[in-house]
XYZ file of C-alpha atoms in Angstrom:
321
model
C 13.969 12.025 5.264
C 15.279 14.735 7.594
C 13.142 16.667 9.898
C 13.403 20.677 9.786
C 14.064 22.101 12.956
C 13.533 25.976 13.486
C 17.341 26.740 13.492
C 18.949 28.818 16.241
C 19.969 32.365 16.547
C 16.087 33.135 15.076
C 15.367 35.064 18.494
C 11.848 34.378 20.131
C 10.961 38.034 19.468
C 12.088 38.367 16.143
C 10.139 34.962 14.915
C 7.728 35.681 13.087
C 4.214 34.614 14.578
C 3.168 31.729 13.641
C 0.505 31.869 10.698
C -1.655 28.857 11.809
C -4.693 28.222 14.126
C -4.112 25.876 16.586
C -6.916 22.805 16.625
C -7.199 19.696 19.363
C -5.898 16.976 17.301
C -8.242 14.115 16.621
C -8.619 10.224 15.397
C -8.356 9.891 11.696
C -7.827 6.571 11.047
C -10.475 4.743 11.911
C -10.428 1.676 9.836
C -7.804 -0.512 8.011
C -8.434 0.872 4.625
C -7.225 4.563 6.651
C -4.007 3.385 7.207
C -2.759 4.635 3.611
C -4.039 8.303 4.360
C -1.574 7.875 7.318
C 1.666 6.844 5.576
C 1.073 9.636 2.858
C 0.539 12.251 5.466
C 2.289 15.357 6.299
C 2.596 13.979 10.010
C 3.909 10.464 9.286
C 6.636 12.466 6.706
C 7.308 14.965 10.038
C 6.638 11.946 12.354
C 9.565 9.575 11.049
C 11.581 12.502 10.065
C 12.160 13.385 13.470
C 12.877 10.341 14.735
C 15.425 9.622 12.178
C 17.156 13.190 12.745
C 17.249 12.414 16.373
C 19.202 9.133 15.384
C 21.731 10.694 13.852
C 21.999 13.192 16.478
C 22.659 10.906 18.869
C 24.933 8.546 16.796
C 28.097 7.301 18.673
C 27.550 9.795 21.472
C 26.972 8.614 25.028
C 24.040 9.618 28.275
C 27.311 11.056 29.863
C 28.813 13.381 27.595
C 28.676 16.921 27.296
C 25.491 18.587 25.470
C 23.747 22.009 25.190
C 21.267 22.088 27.661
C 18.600 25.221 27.345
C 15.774 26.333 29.242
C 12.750 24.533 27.818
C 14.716 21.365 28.180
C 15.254 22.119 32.001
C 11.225 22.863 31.715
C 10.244 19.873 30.104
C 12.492 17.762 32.701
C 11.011 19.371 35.444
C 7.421 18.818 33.702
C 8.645 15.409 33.808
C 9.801 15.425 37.743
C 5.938 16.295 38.566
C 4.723 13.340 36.942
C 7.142 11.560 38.896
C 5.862 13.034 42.240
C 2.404 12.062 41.839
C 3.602 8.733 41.062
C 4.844 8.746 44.722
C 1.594 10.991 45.843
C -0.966 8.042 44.663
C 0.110 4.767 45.834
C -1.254 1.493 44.333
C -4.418 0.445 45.893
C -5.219 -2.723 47.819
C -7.609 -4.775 44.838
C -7.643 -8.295 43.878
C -6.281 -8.510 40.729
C -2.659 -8.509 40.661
C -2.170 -6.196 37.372
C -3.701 -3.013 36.078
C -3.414 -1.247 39.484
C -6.467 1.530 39.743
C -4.809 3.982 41.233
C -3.431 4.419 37.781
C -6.635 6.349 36.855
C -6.288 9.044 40.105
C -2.892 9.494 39.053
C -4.159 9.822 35.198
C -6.852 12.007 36.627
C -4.807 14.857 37.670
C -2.413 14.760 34.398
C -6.063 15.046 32.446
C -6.689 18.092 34.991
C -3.033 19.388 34.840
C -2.055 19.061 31.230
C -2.603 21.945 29.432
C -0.959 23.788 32.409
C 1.890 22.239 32.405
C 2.374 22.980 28.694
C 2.097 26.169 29.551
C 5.024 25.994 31.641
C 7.583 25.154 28.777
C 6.080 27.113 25.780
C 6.363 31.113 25.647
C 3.585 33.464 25.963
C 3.456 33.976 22.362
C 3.167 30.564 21.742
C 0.219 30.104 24.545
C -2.142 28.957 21.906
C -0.688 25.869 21.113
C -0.866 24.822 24.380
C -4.252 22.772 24.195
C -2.838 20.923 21.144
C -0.063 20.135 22.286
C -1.390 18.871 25.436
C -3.494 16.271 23.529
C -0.290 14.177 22.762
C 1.591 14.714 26.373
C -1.981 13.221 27.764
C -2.008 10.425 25.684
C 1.766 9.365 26.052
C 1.383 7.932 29.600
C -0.651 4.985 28.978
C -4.831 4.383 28.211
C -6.679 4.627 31.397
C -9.566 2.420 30.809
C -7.055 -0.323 30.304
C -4.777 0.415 32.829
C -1.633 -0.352 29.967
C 0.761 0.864 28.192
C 2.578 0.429 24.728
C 4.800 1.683 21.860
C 1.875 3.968 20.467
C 1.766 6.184 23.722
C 5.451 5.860 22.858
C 4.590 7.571 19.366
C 2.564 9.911 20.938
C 5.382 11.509 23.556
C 7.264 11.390 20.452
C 4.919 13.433 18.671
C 4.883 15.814 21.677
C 8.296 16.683 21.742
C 8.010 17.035 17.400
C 5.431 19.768 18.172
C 7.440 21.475 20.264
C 10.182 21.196 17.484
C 7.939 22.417 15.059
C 6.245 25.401 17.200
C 10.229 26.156 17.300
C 10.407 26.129 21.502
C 13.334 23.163 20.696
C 15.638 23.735 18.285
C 18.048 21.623 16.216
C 20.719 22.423 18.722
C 18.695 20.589 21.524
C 18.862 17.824 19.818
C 21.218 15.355 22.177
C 19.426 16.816 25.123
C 15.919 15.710 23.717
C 17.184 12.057 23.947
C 19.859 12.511 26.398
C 17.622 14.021 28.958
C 14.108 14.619 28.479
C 13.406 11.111 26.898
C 15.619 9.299 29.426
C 13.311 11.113 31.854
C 10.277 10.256 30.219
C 11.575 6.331 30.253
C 12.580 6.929 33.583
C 9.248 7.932 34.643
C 6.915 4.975 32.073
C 9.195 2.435 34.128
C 7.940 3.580 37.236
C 4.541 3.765 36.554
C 4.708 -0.144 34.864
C 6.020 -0.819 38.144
C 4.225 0.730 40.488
C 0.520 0.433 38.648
C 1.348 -2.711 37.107
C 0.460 -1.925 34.285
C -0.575 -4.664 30.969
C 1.241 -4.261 27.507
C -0.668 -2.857 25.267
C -1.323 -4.670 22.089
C 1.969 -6.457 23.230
C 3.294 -9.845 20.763
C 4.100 -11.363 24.206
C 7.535 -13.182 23.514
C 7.802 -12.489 19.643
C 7.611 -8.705 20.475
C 10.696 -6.711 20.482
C 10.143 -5.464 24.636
C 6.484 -5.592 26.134
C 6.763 -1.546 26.328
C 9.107 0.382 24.369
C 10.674 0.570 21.276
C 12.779 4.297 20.237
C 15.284 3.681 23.444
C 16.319 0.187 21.164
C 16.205 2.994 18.171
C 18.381 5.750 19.100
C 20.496 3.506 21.923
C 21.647 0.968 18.796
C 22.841 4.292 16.955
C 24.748 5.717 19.953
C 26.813 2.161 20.153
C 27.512 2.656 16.390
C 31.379 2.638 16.070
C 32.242 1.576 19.383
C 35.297 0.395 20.082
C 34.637 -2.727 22.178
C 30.836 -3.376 22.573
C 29.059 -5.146 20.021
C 25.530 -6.689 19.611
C 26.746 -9.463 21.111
C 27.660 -8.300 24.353
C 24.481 -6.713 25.634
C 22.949 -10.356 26.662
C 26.178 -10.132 29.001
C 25.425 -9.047 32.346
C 28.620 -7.791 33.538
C 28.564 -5.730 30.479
C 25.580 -4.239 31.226
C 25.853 -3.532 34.765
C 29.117 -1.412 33.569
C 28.011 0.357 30.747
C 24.037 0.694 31.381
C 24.794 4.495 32.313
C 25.933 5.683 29.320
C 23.873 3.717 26.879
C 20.363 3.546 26.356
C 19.870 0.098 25.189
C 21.647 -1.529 27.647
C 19.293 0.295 30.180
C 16.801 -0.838 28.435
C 18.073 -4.614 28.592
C 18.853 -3.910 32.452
C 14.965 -2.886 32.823
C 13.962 -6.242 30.958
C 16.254 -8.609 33.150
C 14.936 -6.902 36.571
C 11.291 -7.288 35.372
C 11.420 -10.712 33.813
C 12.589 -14.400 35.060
C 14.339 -17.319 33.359
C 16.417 -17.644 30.195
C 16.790 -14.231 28.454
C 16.337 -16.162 24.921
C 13.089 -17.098 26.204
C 11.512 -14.012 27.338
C 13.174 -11.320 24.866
C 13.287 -13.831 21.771
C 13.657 -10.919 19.354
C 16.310 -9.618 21.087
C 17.995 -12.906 21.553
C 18.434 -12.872 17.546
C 19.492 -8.986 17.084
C 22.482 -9.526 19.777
C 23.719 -12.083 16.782
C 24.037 -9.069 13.959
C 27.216 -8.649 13.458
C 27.285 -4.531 13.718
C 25.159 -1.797 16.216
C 24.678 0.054 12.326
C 22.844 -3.185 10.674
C 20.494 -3.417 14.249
C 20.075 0.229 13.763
C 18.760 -0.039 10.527
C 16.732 -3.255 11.049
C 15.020 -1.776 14.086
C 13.901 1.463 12.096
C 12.476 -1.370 9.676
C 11.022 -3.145 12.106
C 9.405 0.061 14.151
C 7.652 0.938 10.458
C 6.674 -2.871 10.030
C 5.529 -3.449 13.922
C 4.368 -0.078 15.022
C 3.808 2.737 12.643
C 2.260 0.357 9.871
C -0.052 -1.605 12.564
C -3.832 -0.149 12.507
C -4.048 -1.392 16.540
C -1.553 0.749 17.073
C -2.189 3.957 14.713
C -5.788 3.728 15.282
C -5.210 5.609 18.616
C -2.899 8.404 16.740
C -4.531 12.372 16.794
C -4.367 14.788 13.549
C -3.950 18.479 14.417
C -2.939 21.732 12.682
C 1.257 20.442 13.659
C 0.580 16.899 12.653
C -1.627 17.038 10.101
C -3.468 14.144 8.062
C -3.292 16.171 5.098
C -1.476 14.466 2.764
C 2.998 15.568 1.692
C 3.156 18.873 0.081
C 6.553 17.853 -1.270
């Protein structure tokens, strides 16, 4: 599976428009028997693709090295920075419950308001029609809310933001490491302060049997960039000195750093999963068990897809192989 990014050089100007109506992406799968439309679909094929280019992209590398970083990467962190300040604008309000915090919804409110605008900001004039579809999936990546939570599938759905941006060719395959590196850290960055500060529920969580209560491509593409390491293996990252050294450069282990501030008591007890992956006995066999497991727990889980829009980028229209 490989994911085909527009490559570079191919100058904005020179690109040839794009010969495709935009559309607001919408729910296709609507009941169990749906979920085989979805795993023959054009978007599942570009969906997966992506994330398994961005894996090897980001294999062996660390947060800290060197990487290109171009202009609608520096837009999409700033995008990101925004978000981040009306976290701080809205604080939680005084209620009696202690979770699902409602000033979630003001702060959702203004994203609703603001999103198609700040599409606008990274994606070129040329390109301005894409903004309201592309906007869908940025909306729906921050959490549900009604609910007041937040899970893997608004996960899948930043995911499938940054793919359309990949596929509208406004990131190219040379922005690869930084689309990890720095505008997914970001968005991480930015999910763990709004589970914080909103307290917000799992969604559709397995409580201890789940691999984390929130996320699941950090564990992805942060077991590939451990692959070949010299000293750190899957047994080390239950070792907190460990990860207090190395939690900068490594995804996972920020990850694992997140987990131990939020939860108490035994680490085999609350992150069970994760318990058994640190016995594997190499960061390329947890790799490709968690891609396994992210098909098996996520992508092929109708709770989870049900909630996944079908546009004109992502389409439910079946391969064209």
């Amino acid at each position: 599976l490989s994911f085909s990014f527009v490559r570079p050089g191919a100058s904005e100007e020179a690109a040839p428009p794009l010969q495709q109506s935009f559309m607001i992406p919408k729910k296709e799968i609507n009941m169990v028997s749906d979920m085989g439309k979805w795993k023959r679909s054009q978007a599942y094929a570009d969906y997966m693709g992506f994330i398994l280019t961005l894996n090897e992209g980001v294999r062996g590398k660390k947060l800290t090295c060197e990487y290109k970083v171009s202009e609608p990467i520096e837009k999409l962190v700033a995008l990101l920075n925004t978000l981040d300040r009306w976290i701080d604008e809205t604080p939680p309000v005084d209620q009696p419950s202690r979770f699902g915090n409602k000033a979630f919804r003001t702060w959702y409110g203004k994203l609703d308001q603001e999103a198609e605008k700040l599409v606008a900001t990274v994606i070129p004039k040329h390109l301005a029609d894409a903004a309201p579809e592309v906007a869908v999936y940025l909306k729906e990546s921050v959490g549900n809310s009604t609910r007041i939570d937040y899970g893997t599938g608004h996960e899948a759905a930043f995911a499938a933001f940054l793919c359309c941006l990949c596929k509208i060719g406004v990131l190219r395959v040379d922005d690869q490491m930084a689309i990890v590196f720095k505008v997914f850290n970001r968005y991480l960055e930015v999910m763990r302060k709004l589970q914080k500060t909103y307290r917000m529920e799992p969604a559709g969580s397995q409580g201890v049997w789940g691999l984390d209560d929130f996320q699941f491509l950090p564990f992805i593409w942060g077991s590939s960039q451990l692959i070949d390491h010299p000293d750190l293996e899957p047994r080390h990252f239950v070792d907190e000195k460990v990860v207090n050294e190395n939690h900068k450069d490594f995804m996972f282990l920020e990850c694992i750093l997140f987990i131990t501030e939020m939860k108490t008591g035994p680490f085999a007890e609350h992150s069970n999963q994760l318990w058994n992956i640190s016995a594997v006995p190499s960061w390329s066999k947890v790799n490709q068990g968690l891609i396994r497991m992210y098909k098996a727990e996520c992508l092929e889980k109708f709770p989870v897809i049900q909630h996944f829009k079908f546009g004109s980028l992502l389409p439910i229209q079946p391969v064209t192989s």
